[in-house]
Structure formats: structure tokens, C-alpha cells
PDB file of C-alpha atoms in Angstrom:
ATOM      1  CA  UNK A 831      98.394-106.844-164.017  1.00 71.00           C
ATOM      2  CA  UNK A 832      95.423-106.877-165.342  1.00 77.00           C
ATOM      3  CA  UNK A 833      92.509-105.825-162.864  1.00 81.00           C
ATOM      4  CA  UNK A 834      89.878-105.061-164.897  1.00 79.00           C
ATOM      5  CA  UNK A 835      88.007-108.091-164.855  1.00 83.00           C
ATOM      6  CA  UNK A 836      87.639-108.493-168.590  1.00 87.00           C
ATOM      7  CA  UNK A 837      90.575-109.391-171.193  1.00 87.00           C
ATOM      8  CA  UNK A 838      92.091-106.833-172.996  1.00 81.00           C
ATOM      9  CA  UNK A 839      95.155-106.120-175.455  1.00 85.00           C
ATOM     10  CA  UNK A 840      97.383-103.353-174.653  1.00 82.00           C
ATOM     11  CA  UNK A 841     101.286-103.166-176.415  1.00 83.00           C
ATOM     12  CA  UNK A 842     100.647-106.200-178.665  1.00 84.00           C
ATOM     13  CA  UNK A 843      99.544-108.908-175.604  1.00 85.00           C
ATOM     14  CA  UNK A 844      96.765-110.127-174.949  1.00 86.00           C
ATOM     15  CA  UNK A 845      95.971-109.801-170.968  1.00 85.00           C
ATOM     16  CA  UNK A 846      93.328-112.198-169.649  1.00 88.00           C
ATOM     17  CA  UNK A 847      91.427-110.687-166.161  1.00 87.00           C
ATOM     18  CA  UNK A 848      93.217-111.215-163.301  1.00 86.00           C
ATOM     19  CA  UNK A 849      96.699-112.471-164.230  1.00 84.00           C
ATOM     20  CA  UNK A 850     100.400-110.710-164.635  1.00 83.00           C
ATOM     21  CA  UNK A 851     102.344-111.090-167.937  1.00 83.00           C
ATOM     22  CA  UNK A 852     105.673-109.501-168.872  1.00 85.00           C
ATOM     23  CA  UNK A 853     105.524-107.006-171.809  1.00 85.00           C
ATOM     24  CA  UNK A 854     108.854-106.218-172.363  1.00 88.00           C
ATOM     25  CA  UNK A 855     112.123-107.613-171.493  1.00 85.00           C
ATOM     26  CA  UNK A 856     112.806-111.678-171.389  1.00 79.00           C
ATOM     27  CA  UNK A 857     114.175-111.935-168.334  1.00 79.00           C
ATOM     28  CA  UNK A 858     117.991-111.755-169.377  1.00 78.00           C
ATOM     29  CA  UNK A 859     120.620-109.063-169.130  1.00 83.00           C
ATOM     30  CA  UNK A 860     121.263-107.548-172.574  1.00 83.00           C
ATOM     31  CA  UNK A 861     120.891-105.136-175.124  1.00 83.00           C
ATOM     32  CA  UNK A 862     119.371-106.074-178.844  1.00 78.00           C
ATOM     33  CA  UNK A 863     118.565-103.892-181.754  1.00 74.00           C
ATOM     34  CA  UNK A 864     115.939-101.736-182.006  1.00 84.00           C
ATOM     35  CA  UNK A 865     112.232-102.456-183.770  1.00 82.00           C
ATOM     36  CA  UNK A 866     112.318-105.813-181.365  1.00 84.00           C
ATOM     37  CA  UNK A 867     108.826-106.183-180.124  1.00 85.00           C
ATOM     38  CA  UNK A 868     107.832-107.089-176.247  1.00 81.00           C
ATOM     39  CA  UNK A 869     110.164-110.032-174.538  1.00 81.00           C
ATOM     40  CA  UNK A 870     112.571-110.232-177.751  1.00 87.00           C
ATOM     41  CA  UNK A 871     113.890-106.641-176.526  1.00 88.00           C
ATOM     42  CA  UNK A 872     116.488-107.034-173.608  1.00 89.00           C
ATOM     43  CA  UNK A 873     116.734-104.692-171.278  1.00 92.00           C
ATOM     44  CA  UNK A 874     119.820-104.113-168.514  1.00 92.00           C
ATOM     45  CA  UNK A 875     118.878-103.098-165.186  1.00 92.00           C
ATOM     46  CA  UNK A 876     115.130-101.137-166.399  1.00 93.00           C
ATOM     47  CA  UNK A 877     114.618 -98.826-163.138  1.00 93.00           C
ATOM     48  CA  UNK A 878     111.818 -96.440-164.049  1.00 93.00           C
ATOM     49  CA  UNK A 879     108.842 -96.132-166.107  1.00 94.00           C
ATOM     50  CA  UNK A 880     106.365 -93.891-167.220  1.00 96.00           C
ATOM     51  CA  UNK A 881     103.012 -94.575-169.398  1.00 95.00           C
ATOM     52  CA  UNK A 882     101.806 -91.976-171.775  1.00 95.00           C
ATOM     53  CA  UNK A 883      97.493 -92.598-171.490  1.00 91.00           C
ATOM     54  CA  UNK A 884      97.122 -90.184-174.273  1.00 91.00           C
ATOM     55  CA  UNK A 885      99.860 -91.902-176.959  1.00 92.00           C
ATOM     56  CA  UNK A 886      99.364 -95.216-175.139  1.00 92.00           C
ATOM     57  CA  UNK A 887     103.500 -95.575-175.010  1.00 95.00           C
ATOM     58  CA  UNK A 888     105.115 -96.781-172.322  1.00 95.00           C
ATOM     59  CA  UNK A 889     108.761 -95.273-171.234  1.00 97.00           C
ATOM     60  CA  UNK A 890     111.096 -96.907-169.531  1.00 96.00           C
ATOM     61  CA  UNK A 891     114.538 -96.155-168.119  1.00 96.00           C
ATOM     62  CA  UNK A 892     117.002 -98.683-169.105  1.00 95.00           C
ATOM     63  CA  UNK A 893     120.074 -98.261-166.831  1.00 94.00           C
ATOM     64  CA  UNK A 894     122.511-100.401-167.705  1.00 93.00           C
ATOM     65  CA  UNK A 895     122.260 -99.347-171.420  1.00 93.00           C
ATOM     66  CA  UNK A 896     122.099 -95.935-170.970  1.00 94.00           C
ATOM     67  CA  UNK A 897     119.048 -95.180-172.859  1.00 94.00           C
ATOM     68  CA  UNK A 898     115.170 -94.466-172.842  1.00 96.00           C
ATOM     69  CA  UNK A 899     113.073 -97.178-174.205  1.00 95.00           C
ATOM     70  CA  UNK A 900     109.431 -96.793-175.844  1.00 95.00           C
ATOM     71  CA  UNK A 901     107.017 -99.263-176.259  1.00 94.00           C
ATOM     72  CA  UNK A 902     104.503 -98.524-178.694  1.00 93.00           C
ATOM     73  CA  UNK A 903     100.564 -99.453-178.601  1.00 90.00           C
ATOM     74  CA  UNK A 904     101.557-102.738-181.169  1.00 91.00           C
ATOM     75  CA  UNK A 905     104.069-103.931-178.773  1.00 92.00           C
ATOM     76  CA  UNK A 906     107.454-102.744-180.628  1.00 93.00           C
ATOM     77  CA  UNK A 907     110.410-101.247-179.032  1.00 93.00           C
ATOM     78  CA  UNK A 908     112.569 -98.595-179.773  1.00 94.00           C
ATOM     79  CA  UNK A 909     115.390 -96.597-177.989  1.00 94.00           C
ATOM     80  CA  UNK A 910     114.109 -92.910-178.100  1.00 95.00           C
ATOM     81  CA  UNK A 911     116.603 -91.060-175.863  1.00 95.00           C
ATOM     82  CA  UNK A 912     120.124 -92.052-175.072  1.00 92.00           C
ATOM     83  CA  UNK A 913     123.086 -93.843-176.932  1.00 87.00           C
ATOM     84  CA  UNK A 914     125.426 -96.585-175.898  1.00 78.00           C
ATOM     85  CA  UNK A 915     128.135 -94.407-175.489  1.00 77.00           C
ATOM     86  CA  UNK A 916     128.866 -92.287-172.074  1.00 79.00           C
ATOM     87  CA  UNK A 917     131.489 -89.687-173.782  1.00 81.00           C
ATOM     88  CA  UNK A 918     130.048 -86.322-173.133  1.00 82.00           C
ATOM     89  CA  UNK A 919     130.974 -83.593-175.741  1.00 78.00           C
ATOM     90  CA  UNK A 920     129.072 -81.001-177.865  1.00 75.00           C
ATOM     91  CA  UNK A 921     127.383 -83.145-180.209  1.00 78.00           C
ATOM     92  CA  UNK A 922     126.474 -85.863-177.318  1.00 80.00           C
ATOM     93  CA  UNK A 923     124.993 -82.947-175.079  1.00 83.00           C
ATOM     94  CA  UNK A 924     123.397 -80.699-177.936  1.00 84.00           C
ATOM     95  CA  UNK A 925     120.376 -78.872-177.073  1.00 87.00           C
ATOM     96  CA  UNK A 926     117.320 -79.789-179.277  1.00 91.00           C
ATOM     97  CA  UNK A 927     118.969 -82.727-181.001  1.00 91.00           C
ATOM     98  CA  UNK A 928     116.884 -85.954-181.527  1.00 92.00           C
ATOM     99  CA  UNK A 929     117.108 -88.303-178.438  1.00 92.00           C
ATOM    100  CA  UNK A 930     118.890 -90.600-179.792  1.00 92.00           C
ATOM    101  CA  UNK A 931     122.266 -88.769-180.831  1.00 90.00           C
ATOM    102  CA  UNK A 932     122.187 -87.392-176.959  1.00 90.00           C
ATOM    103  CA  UNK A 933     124.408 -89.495-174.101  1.00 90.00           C
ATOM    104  CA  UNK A 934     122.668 -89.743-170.505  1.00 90.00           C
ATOM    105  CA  UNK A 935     125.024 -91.996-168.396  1.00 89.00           C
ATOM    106  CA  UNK A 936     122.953 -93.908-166.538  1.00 91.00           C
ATOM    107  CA  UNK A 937     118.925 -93.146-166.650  1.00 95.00           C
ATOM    108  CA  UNK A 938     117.373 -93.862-162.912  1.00 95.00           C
ATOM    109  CA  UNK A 939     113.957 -92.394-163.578  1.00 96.00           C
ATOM    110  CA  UNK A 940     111.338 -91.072-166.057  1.00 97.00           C
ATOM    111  CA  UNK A 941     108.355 -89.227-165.564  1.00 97.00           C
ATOM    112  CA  UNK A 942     105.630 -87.557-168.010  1.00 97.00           C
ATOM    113  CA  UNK A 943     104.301 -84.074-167.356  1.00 96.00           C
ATOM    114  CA  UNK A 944     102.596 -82.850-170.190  1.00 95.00           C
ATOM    115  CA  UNK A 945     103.969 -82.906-173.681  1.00 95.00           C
ATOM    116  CA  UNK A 946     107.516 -83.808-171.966  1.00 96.00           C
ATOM    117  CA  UNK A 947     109.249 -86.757-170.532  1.00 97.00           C
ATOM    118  CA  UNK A 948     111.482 -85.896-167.855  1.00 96.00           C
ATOM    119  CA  UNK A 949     114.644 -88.183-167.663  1.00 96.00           C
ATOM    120  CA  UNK A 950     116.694 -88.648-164.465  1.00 94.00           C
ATOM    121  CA  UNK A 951     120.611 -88.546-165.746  1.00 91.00           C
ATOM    122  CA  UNK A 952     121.512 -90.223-162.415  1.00 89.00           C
ATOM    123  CA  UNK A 953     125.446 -90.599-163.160  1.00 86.00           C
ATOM    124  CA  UNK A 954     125.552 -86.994-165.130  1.00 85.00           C
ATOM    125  CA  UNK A 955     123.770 -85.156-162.104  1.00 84.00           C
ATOM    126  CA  UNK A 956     121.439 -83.953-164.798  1.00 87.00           C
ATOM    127  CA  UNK A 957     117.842 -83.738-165.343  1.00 92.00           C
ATOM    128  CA  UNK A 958     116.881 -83.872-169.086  1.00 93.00           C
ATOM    129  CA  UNK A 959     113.682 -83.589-171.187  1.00 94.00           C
ATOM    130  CA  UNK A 960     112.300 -84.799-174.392  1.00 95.00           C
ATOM    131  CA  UNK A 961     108.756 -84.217-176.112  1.00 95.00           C
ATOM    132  CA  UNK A 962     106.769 -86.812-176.734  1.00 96.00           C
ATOM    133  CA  UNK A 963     104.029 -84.692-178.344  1.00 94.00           C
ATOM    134  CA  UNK A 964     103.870 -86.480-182.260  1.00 93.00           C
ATOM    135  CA  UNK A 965     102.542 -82.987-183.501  1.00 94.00           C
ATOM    136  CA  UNK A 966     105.190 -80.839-182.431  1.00 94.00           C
ATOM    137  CA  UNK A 967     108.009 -79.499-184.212  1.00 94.00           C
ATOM    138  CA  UNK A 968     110.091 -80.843-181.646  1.00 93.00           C
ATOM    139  CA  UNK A 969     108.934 -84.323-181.316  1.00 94.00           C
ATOM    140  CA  UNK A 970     111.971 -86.435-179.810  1.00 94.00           C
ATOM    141  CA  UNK A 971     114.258 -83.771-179.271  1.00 93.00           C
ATOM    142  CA  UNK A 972     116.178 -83.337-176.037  1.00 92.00           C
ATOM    143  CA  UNK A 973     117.546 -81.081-173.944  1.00 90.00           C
ATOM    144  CA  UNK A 974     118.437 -80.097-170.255  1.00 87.00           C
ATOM    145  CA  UNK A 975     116.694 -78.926-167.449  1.00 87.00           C
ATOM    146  CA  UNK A 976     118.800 -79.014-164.809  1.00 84.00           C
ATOM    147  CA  UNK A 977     122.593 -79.253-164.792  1.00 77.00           C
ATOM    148  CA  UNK A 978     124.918 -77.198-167.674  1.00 68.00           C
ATOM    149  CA  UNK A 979     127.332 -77.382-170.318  1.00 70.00           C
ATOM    150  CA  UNK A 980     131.108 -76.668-169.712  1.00 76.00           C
ATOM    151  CA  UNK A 981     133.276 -75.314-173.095  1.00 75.00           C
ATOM    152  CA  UNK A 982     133.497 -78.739-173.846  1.00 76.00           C
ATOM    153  CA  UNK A 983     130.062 -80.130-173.513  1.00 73.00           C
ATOM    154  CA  UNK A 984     130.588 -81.943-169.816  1.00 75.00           C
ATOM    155  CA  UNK A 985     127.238 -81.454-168.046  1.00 73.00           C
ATOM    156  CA  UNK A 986     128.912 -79.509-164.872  1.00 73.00           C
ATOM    157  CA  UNK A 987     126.263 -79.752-161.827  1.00 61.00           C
ATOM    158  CA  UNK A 988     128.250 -78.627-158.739  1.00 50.00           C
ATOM    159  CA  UNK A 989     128.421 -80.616-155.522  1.00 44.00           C
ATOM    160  CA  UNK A 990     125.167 -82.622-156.004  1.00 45.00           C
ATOM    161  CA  UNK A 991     125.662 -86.472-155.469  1.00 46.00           C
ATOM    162  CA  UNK A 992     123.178 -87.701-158.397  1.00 48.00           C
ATOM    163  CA  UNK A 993     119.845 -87.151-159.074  1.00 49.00           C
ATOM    164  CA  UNK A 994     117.664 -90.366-157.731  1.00 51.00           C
ATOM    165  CA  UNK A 995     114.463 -89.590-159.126  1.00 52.00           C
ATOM    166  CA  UNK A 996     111.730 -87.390-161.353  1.00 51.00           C
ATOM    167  CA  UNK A 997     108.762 -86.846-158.892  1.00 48.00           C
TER     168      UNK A 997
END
């Protein structure tokens, strides 16, 4: 929503004062490929989102795929965290890999403080982070915060009944 009283474009749309217009999603259940820009991306179930000021990016938490989303100043969207896949092994829970190659079953939430986005794991009981910082070494790269790794990669978290949230 655009409250400013004057038009402006922000992620690729123009927003006239004073009126509401979707910037990403159409409306329909699904998942599409990557590099999509605004309401040509699907989303499944988007439950959280977070909104870089800095970067201008927008991050949102797309449940039902199992993945973080960016949206980019020019309006183009890209999965940054998270894969389609829920196995959870060494390779899908591997500290400081890029987001992308890392599973989290289920994102609820997603919140920015400083150069990292915090990502709510809801059905791994697991909190995970990313940076989001473009000039550091470890620019998309995950890795956990709060939950750990059995011998097999299985984030093990104890008796907790999901994380619901990143505030």
C-alpha cells in the first residue's frame, strides 16, 4: 500500500498514491522457475516476510515450497534459501553452504537483523541464518542457529513442538 501520497516504483511496479497492488505471487497455488518477475512467480502458502531498506529486497517465506524467496529492486524473483526436497542429510544441512543446496522443511517466518536473515524452520524445529550482505565472503550461505546435527545430518532439537516465529 502505497501511503505516501505521491507515485512511486519499488520491485519493478509502479504504485500510484493511495492504492494496494500485488507484487509478487498471482493469486494461485504453485511453484515456477526461478528469474520469474512479480505475479508470474507462484508462491504456496507465503507466511512471512522481511524487507531489506538497505538492499531494497524483499524476503519472503514460502511454506508450501519449502524455500526463501527474494525479490529484487527490478521486480525479479529468485529462491535464495531452501530446496524442494525435505530429505535431511549432510549435504542438505551443511554449514556455510549456499542457500540454495540447504533443505528447511517448511519456512514459517523470516526476519532481518543486520547482515543476516533469520529463517524460522517451523517443521525442522530449527532456526537458520543466511547473509544477505552482497560484500561479504559469505553472501548466501547458510547455517544454523538453533537446533543441531545428528551423525547423519537430521537437525535433532529435543522436545520443542516447532518454532512459530523470528521476533
Amino acid at each position: 500500500y502505497n501511503r505516501s501520497g505521491t507515485s512511486f516504483t519499488r520491485f519493478g511496479k509502479l504504485i500510484p498514491a493511495g492504492k494496494m497492488i500485488a507484487i509478487l505471487g498471482n493469486g494461485f497455488n504453485g511453484m515456477n522457475n526461478d528469474f520469474s518477475f512479480n505475479t508470474d512467480f507462484k508462491l504456496s502458502t507465503p507466511l512471512g516476510l522481511a524487507y531489506d531498506s538497505i538492499n531494497q529486497k524483499l524476503f519472503v517465506a514460502d511454506n508450501g515450497n519449502h524455500r526463501i524467496v527474494m525479490l529484487d529492486n527490478s521486480g525479479q524473483a529468485n529462491t535464495i534459501f531452501g530446496t524442494t526436497t525435505t530429505t535431511q542429510n549432510l549435504t542438505t544441512n551443511a554449514e556455510g553452504s549456499l542457500g540454495t543446496a540447504l533443505v528447511c522443511h517448511g519456512p514459517q517466518d523470516v526476519h532481518i537483523i543486520g547482515d543476516w536473515l533469520y529463517i524460522s524452520c517451523y517443521n525442522m524445529h530449527a532456526i537458520k541464518k543466511m547473509n544477505i550482505n552482497p560484500l561479504s565472503s559469505s553472501y548466501l550461505k547458510g547455517f544454523m542457529v538453533i537446533g543441531y546435527l545428528n551423525a547423519s545430518g537430521v537437525v535433532v532439537s529435543g522436545n520443542s513442538d516447532g518454532s512459530t516465529g523470528t521476533s
